[in-house]
Coordinates of C-alpha atoms in Angstrom, one line a residue:
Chain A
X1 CA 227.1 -63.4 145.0
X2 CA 226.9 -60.9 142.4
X3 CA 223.7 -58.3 142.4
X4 CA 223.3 -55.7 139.5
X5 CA 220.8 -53.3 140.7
X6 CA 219.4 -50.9 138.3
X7 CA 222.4 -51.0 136.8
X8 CA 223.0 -48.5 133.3
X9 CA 225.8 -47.8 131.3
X10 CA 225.8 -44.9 128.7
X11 CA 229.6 -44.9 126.6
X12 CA 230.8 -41.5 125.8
X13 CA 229.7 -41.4 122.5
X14 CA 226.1 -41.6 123.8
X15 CA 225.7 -45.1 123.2
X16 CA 223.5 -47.0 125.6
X17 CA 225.4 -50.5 126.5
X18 CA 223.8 -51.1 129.3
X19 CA 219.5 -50.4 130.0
X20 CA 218.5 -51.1 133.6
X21 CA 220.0 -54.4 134.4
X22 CA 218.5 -55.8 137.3
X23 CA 220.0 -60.0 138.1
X24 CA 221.4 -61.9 141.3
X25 CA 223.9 -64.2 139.9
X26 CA 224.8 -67.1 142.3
X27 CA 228.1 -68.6 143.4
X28 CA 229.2 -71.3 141.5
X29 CA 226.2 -71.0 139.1
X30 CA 227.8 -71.7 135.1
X31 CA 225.7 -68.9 133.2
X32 CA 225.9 -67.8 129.8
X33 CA 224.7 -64.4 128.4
X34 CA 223.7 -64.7 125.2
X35 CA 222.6 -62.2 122.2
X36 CA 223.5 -60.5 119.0
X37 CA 226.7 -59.0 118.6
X38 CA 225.9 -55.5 119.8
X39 CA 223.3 -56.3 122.3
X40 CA 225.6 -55.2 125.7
X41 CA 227.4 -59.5 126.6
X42 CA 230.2 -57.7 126.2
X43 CA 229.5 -54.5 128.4
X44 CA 227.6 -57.1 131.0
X45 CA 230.3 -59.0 131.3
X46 CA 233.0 -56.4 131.3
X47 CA 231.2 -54.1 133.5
X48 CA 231.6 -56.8 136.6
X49 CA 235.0 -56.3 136.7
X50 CA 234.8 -52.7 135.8
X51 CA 236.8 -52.8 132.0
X52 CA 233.8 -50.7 131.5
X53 CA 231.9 -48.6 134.1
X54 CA 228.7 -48.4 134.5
X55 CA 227.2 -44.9 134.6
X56 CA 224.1 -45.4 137.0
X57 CA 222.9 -48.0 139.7
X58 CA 224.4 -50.4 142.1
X59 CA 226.8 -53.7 141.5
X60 CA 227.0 -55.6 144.1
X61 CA 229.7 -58.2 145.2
X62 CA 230.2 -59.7 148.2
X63 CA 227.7 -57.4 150.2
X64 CA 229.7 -54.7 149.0
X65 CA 229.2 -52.0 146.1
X66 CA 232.1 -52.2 144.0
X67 CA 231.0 -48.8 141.8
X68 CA 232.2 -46.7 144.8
X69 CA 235.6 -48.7 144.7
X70 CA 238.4 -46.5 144.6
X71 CA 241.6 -47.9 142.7
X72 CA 242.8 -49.7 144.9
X73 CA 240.2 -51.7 146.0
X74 CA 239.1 -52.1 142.8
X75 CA 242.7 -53.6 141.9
X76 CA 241.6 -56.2 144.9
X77 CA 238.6 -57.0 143.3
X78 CA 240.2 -57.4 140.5
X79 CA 242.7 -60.0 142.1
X80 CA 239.3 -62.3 142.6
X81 CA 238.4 -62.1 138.5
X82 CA 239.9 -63.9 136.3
X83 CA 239.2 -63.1 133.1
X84 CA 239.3 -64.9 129.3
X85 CA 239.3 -62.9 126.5
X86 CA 238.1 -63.7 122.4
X87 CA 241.9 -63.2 121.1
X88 CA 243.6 -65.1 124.7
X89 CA 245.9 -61.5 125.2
X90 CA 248.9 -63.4 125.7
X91 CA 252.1 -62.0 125.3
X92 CA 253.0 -63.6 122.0
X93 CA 256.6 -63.4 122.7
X94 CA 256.9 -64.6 126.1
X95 CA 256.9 -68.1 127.7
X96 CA 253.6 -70.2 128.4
X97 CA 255.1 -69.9 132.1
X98 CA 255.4 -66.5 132.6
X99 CA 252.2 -65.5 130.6
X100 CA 250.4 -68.4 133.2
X101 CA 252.6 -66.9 136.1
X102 CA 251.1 -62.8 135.1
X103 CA 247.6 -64.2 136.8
X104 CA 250.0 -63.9 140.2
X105 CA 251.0 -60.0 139.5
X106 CA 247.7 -58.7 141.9
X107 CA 248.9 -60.9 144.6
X108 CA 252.7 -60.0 143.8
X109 CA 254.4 -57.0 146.0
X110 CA 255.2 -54.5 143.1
X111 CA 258.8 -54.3 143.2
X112 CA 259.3 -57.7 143.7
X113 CA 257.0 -58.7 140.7
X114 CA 259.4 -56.2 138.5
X115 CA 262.4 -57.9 139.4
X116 CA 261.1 -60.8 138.4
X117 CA 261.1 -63.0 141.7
X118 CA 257.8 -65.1 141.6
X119 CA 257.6 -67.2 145.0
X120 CA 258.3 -70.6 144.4
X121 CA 254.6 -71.2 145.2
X122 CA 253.4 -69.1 142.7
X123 CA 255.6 -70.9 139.8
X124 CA 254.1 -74.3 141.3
X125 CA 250.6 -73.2 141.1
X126 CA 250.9 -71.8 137.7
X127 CA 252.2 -75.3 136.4
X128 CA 249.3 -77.4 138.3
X129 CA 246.5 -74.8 136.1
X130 CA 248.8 -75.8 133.5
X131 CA 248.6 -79.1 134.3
X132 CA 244.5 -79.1 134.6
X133 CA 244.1 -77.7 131.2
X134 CA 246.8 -80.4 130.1
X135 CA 249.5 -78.2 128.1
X136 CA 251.8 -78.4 131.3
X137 CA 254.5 -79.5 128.9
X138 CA 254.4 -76.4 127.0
X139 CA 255.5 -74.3 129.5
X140 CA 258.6 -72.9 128.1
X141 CA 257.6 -72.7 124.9
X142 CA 256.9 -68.9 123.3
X143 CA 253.1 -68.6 123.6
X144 CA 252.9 -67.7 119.9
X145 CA 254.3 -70.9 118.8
X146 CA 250.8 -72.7 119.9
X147 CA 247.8 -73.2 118.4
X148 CA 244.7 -70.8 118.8
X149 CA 242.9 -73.7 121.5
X150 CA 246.3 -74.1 123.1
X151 CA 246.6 -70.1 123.7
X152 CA 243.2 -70.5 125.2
X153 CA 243.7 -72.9 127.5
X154 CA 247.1 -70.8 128.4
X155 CA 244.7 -68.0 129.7
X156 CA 242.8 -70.0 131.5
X157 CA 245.6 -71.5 133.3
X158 CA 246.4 -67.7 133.8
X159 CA 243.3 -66.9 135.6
X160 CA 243.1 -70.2 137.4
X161 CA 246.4 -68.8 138.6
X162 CA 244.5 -65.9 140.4
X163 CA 242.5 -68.2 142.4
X164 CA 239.3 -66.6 141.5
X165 CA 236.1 -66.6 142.9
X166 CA 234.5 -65.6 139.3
X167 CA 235.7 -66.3 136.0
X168 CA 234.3 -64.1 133.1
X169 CA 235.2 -64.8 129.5
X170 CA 234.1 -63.0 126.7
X171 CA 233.0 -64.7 123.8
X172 CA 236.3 -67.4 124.9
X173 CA 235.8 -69.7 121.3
X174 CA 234.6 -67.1 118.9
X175 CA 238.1 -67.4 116.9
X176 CA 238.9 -71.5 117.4
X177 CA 237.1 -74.3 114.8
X178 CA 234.1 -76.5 116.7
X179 CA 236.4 -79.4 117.8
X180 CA 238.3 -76.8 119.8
X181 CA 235.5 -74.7 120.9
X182 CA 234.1 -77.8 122.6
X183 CA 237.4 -78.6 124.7
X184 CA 237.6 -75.0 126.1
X185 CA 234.2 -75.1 127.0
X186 CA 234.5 -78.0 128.9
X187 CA 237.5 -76.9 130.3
X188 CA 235.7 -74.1 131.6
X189 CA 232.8 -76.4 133.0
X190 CA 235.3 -79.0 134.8
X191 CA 236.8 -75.7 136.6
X192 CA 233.5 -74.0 137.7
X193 CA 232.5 -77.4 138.9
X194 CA 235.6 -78.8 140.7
X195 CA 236.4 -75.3 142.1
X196 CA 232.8 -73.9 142.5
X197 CA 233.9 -70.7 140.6
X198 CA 230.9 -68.8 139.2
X199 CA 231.5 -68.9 135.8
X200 CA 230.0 -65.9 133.0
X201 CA 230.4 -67.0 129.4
X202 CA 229.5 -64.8 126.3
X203 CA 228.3 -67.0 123.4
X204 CA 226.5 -66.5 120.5
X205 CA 226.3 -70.2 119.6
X206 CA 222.8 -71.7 121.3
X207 CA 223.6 -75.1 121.0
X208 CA 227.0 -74.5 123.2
X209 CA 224.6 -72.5 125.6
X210 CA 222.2 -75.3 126.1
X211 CA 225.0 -78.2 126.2
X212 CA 227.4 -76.4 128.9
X213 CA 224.9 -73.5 131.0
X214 CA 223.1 -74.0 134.1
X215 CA 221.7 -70.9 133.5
X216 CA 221.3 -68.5 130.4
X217 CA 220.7 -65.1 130.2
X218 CA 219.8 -63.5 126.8
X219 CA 219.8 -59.7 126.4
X220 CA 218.9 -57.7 123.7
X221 CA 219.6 -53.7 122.8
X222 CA 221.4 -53.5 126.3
X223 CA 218.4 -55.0 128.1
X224 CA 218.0 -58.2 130.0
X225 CA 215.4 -60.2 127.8
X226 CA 215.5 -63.5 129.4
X227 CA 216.6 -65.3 132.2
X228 CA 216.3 -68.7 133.1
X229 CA 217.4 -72.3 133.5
X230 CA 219.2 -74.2 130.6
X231 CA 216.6 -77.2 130.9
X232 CA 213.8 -74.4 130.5
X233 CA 215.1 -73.0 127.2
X234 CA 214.2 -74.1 123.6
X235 CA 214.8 -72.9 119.6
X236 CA 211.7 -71.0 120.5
X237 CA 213.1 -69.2 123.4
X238 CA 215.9 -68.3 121.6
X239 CA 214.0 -66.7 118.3
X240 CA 212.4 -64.3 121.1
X241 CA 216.2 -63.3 122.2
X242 CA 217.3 -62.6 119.1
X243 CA 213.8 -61.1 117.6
X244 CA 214.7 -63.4 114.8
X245 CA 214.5 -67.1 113.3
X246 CA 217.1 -68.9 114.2
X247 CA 219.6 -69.4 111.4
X248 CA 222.4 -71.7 110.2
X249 CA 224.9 -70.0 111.7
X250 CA 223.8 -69.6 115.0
X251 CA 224.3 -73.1 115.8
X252 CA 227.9 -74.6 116.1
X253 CA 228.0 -78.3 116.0
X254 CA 230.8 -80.8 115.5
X255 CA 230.8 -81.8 119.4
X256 CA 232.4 -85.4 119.5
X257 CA 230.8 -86.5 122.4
Chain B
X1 CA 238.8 -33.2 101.3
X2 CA 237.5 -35.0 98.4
X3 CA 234.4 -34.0 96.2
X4 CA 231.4 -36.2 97.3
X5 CA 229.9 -36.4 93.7
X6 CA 229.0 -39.5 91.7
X7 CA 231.4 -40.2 89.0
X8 CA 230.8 -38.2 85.6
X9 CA 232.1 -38.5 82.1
X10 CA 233.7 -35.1 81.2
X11 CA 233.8 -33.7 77.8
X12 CA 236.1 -35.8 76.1
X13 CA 233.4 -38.6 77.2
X14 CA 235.8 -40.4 78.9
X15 CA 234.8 -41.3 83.2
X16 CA 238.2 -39.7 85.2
X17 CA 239.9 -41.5 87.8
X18 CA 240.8 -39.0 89.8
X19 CA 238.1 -35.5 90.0
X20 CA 239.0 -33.2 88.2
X21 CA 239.1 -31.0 91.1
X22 CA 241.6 -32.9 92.8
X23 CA 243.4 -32.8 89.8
X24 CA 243.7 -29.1 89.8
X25 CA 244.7 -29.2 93.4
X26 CA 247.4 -31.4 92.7
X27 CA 248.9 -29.3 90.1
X28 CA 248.9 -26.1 92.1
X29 CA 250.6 -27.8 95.0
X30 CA 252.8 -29.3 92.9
X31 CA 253.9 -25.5 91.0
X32 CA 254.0 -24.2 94.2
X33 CA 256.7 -27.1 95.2
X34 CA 258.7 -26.6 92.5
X35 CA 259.0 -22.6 92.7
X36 CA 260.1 -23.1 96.5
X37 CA 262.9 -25.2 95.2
X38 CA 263.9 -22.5 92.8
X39 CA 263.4 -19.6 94.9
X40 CA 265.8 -21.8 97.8
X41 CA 268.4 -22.1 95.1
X42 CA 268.2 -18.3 93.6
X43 CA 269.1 -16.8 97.2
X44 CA 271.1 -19.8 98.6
X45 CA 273.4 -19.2 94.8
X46 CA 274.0 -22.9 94.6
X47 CA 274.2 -22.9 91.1
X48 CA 275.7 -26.3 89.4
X49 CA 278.1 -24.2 87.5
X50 CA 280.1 -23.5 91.3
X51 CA 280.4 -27.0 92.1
X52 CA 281.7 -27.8 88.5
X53 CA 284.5 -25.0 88.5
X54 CA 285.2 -25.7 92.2
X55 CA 285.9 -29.2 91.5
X56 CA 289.5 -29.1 90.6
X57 CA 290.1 -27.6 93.5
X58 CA 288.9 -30.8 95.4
X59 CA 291.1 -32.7 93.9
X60 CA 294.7 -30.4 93.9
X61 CA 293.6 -30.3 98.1
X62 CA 293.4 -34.6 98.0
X63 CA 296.4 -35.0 96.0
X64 CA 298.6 -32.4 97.4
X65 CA 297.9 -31.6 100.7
X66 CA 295.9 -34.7 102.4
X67 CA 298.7 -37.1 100.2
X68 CA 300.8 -39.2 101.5
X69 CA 298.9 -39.3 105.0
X70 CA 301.3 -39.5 108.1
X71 CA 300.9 -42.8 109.6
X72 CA 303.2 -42.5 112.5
X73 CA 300.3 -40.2 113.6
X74 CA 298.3 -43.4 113.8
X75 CA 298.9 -43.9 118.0
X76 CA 297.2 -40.5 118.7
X77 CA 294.7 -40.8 116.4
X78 CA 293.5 -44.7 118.0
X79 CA 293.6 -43.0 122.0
X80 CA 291.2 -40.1 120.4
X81 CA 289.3 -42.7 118.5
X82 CA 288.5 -45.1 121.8
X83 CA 288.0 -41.8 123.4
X84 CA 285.2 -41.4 121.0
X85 CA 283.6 -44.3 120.8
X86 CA 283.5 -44.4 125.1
X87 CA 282.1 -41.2 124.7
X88 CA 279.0 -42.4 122.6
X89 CA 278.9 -45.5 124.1
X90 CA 278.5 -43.9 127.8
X91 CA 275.5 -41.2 126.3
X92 CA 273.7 -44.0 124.9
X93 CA 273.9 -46.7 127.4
X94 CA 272.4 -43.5 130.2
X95 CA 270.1 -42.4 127.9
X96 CA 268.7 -45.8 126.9
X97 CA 268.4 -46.1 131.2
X98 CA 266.7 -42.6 131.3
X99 CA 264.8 -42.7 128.5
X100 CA 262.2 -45.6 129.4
X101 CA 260.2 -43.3 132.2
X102 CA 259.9 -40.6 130.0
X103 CA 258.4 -43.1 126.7
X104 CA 256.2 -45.0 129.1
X105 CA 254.7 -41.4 130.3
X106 CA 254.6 -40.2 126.7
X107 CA 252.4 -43.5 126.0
X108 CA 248.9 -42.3 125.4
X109 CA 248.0 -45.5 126.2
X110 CA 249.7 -45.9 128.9
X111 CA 249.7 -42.6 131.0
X112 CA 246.0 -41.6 130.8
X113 CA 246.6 -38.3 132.7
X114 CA 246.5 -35.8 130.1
X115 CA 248.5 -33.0 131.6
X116 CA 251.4 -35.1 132.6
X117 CA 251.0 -36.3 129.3
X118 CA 251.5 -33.1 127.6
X119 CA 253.8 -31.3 129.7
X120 CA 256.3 -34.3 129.4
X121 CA 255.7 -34.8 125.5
X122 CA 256.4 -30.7 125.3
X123 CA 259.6 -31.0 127.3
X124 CA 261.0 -33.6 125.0
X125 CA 260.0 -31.9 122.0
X126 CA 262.2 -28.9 123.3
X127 CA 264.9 -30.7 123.5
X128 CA 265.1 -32.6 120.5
X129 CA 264.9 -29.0 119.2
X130 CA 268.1 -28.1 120.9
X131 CA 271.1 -29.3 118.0
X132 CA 273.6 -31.6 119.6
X133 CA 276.2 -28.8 118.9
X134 CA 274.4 -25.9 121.1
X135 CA 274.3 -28.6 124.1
X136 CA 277.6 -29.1 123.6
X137 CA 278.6 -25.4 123.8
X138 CA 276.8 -25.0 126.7
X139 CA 278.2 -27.9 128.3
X140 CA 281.8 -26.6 127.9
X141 CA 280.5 -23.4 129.4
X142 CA 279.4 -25.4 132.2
X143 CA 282.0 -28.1 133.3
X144 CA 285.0 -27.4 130.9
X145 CA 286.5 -28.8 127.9
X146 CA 286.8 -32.6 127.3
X147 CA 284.8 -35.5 126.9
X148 CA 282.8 -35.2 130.2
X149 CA 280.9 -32.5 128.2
X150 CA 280.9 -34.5 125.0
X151 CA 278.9 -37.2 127.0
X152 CA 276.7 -34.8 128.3
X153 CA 275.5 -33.4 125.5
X154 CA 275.2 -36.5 123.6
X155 CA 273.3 -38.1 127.0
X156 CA 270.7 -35.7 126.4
X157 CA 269.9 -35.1 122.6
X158 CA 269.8 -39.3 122.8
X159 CA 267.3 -39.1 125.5
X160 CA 265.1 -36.8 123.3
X161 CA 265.7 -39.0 120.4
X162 CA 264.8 -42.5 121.9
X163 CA 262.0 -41.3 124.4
X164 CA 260.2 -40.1 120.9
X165 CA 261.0 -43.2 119.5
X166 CA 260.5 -45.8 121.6
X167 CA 257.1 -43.7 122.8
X168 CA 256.1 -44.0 119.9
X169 CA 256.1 -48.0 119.8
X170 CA 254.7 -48.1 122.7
X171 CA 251.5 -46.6 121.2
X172 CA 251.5 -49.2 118.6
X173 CA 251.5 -52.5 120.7
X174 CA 248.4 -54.9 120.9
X175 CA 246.5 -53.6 123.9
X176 CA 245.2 -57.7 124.4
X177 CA 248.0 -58.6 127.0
X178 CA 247.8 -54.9 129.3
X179 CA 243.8 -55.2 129.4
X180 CA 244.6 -58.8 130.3
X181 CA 246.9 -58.0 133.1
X182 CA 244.9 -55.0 134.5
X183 CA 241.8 -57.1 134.3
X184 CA 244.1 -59.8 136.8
X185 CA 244.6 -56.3 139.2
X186 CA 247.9 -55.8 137.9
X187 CA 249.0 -52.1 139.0
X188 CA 250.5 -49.6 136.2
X189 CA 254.1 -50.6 136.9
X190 CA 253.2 -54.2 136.6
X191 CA 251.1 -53.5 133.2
X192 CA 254.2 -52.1 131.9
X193 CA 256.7 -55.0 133.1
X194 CA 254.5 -57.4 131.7
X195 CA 252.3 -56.1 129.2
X196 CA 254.1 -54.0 127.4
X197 CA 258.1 -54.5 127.6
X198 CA 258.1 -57.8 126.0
X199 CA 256.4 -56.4 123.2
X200 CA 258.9 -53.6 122.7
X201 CA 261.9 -55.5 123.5
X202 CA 263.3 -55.8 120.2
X203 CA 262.6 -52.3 119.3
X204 CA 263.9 -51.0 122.1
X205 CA 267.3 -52.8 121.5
X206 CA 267.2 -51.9 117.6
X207 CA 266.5 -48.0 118.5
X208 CA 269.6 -48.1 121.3
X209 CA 272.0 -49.4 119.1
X210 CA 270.7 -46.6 116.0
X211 CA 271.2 -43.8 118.4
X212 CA 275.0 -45.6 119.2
X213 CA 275.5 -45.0 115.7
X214 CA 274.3 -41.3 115.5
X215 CA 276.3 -40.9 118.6
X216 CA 279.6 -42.1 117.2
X217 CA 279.4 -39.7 114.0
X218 CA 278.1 -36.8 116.6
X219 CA 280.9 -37.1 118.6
X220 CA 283.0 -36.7 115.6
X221 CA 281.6 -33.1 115.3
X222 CA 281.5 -32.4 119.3
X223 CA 285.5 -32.5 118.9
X224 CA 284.7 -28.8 117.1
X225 CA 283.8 -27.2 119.9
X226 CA 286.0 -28.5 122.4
X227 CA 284.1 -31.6 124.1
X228 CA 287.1 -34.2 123.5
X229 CA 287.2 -36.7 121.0
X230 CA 288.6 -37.4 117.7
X231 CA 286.3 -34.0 116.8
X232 CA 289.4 -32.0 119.1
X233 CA 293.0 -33.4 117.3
X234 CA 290.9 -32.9 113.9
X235 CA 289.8 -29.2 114.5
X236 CA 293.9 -28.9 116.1
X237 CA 295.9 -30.5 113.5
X238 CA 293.7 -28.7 110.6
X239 CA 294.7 -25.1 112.5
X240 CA 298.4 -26.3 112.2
X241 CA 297.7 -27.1 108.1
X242 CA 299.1 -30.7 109.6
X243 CA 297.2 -32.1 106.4
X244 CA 299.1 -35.8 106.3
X245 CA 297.8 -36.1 110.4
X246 CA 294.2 -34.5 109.1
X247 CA 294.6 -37.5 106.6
X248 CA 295.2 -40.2 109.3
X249 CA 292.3 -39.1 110.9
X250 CA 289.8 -38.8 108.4
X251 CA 291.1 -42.5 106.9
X252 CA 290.8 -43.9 110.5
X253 CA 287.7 -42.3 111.5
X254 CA 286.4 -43.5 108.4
X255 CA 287.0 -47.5 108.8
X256 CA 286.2 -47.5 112.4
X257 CA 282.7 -45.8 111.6
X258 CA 281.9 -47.9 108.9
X259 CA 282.8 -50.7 111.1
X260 CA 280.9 -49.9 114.3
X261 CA 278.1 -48.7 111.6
X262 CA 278.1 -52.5 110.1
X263 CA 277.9 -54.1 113.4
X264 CA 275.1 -52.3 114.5
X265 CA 273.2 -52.5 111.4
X266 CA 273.7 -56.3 111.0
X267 CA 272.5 -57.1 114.9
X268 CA 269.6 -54.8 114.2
X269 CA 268.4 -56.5 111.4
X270 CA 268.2 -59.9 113.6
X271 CA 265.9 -58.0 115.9
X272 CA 263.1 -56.9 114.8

């Protein structure tokens, strides 16, 4: 279980990400955190695995609070996380393998990882992720020969290859066409349900959010503005998150179904 | 910085492109320029008129002296010649080993510890000050004439050279796949492993083999003061006025630049 208590983050330049976040998110729940661009999904997100820091209150994980970490335990928190990212951050001109196989690294001794020498294990595992977000036949191709859904499912392969106990991704289909955006998602769904992995999804489209969460959390200027059920949320719910009406472009559409 | 004023017509009613400001600016720096470049060539005396008389000259010291070249010199000249290339290829093969810890910790974005970060940048900076020809010198002081010296010297103006450069790449690489692998719990050394050597890979290669280059017409020079190479029978045979050997070496020296020069260049441009 993940607990943020009280939890504020202030960037150097003075900007406030985070206002007093105060949520219990529960294991193998599939939330997504919705808002504006600017309103702190970002720093939420980002701030569980500590990419950014928050500057005051507790985060708890696991009974334990992960803000005092030093480095190295933070590195074995880390290990637990995977993560998913808006632009995949592959290395373009490496393999599908060894970019799936880098999810291994915090479980890899150090100077065995620079040399190269993945357990056997480790190169099976990374081919059965590949194999579950079906592109295990790319895996020696270079990852920037494939298409923008194709990289995406690479990373996820990548951090199913941690074994994680969470998997965070940031705004995952906010570069790929609706077709596409629809398979990672579901992806990301068959995952958290077949491996129980709590699962935090930034979107901004609220017709993915009600198709895929079980839970969605809206925030707004850094602060958390709603929190519910999926089943409980409607247009109207939404206009309150944003402090808008909704528009065009706030829905995505084209699911195939 | 530029005039924050909403463009006006000036007299001529006309609305200028650049402000007239800026203009003037541009014109002072410009004079300013110029009189540098005459003042450099007042005290310096390089007048045209010198090269024009001296010319002749030139050409009486190629026909006469450097003409026919003495070919049978040609055995001494190739041992000097390999000697010179295994010189440059030694410095740069250590100094492309040596030079990757130094980059890395000149990487802003890599090493986040700013004092390291300075005091490493400052030391390199030092020695990239340091001319090839002064390390050399020293180094003859140190362990003696020959090429041991040579490849000392060249070892450590290369390391100056490609930490800068290669540093310097580093800085520019997509940060996606190192926030990636940190995010994973990847340690430093396993951010820079994976993260950020594939992506300098190719430049890496391209700025080893351009420092193999620099290092083969250095080591021509090093000969000068005595740090083996083809630089040493040159600086020897010159002192003897052996001019038809001084050709040989100068013709040879010549092709097998040129060629090690085209080799280089042409792999380099598959690279990047």
């Amino acid at each position: 279980m993940i607990e943020f208590k009280n939890v504020s983050l202030t960037y150097p330049n003075g900007h406030q990400g985070l206002k007093n976040v105060n949520l219990k998110l529960n294991d193998g729940e599939f939330i997504v955190v919705v808002g504006l661009s600017g309103a702190g999904k970002s720093t939420l997100i980002r701030s569980i695995n500590q990419l950014v820091k928050p500057t005051e209150g507790e985060l708890i994980i696991d009974g334990e609070n992960t803000l005092n970490f030093k480095e190295k335990q933070l590195r074995q928190l880390r290990t637990k996380i995977g993560m998913i990212f808006q632009n995949y951050n592959l290395v373009k001109r490496t393999s599908v393998l060894k970019n799936v196989l880098s999810g291994r690294l915090g479980h890899t001794g150090t100077i065995r990882s620079l040399l190269g020498l993945y357990p056997q294990e480790d190169v099976k595992l990374a081919l059965e992720s590949l194999d579950r977000v079906g592109i295990v036949e790319k895996a020696y191709i270079r990852a920037d020969q494939l298409s923008g859904g194709q990289q995406q499912r690479v990373s996820i392969a990548r951090a199913l290859t941690q074994k994680p106990k969470v998997i965070l991704a940031d705004e995952p289909v906010a570069s790929l066409d609706p077709p596409t955006s629809h398979i990672v998602m579901k992806d990301l769904k068959k995952i958290n349900r077949e491996d129980n992995i709590t699962t935090l999804v930034n979107l901004h489209f609220i017709d993915m959010a009600m198709e895929y969460a079980d839970r969605i959390i809206g925030m707004r200027a850094g602060e958390v503005v709603f929190d519910g059920p999926a089943s409980s949320v409607t247009e109207k719910t939404f206009e309150e998150i944003y402090g808008r009406k909704i528009k065009e472009d706030d829905v995505l559409g084209g699911d195939e179904k | 910085m530029q005039p924050v004023t909403k463009p006006q017509k000036n007299n001529n009613g006309r609305i200028p492109i650049i402000p007239r400001q800026t203009k003037t600016r541009m014109t002072i720096i410009v004079l300013v320029v110029v009189l540098l470049y005459a003042i450099a060539a007042f005290f310096t005396k390089a007048y045209p008129n010198r090269i024009i008389t001296g010319f002749p000259h030139v050409i009486d010291f190629v026909k006469d002296d450097l003409f026919p070249p003495n070919w049978s010199y040609y055995k001494t000249v190739s041992t000097r010649l390999l000697e010179t290339w295994n010189m440059a290829l030694l410095s740069t093969t250590l100094a492309t080993l040596f030079c990757l810890p130094f980059a890395f910790l000149m990487a802003s974005n890599i090493n986040t510890n700013k004092y390291v970060y300075s005091i490493v940048r400052f030391g390199m900076n030092v020695l990239r000050t340091i001319p090839e020809l002064i390390l050399a010198l020293i180094l003859v002081a140190v362990v003696g004439l020959g090429p041991l010296s040579g490849v000392g010297a060249l070892f450590l103006f290369s390391l100056g050279i490609l930490a800068k450069l290669l540093s310097e790449s580093i800085e520019s690489i997509d940060k996606g796949p190192l926030e990636a692998i940190r995010a994973s719990g990847g340690n430093v050394f396993q951010v820079i492993r994976y993260g950020a050597m594939p992506q300098i890979l190719p430049h890496f290669t391209s700025y080893s083999l351009y420092v193999l280059e620099i290092n083969v017409r250095a080591s021509v020079v090093l000969g000068f003061v005595g740090a083996g190479g083809i630089g040493q029978i040159l600086r020897q045979q010159l002192n003897l006025f052996r001019f038809d050997n001084v050709a040989t070496i100068i013709i040879m020296t010549f092709i097998a630049v040129t060629i090690i020069d085209m080799i280089s260049t042409r792999i380099r441009e598959r690279l990047v």
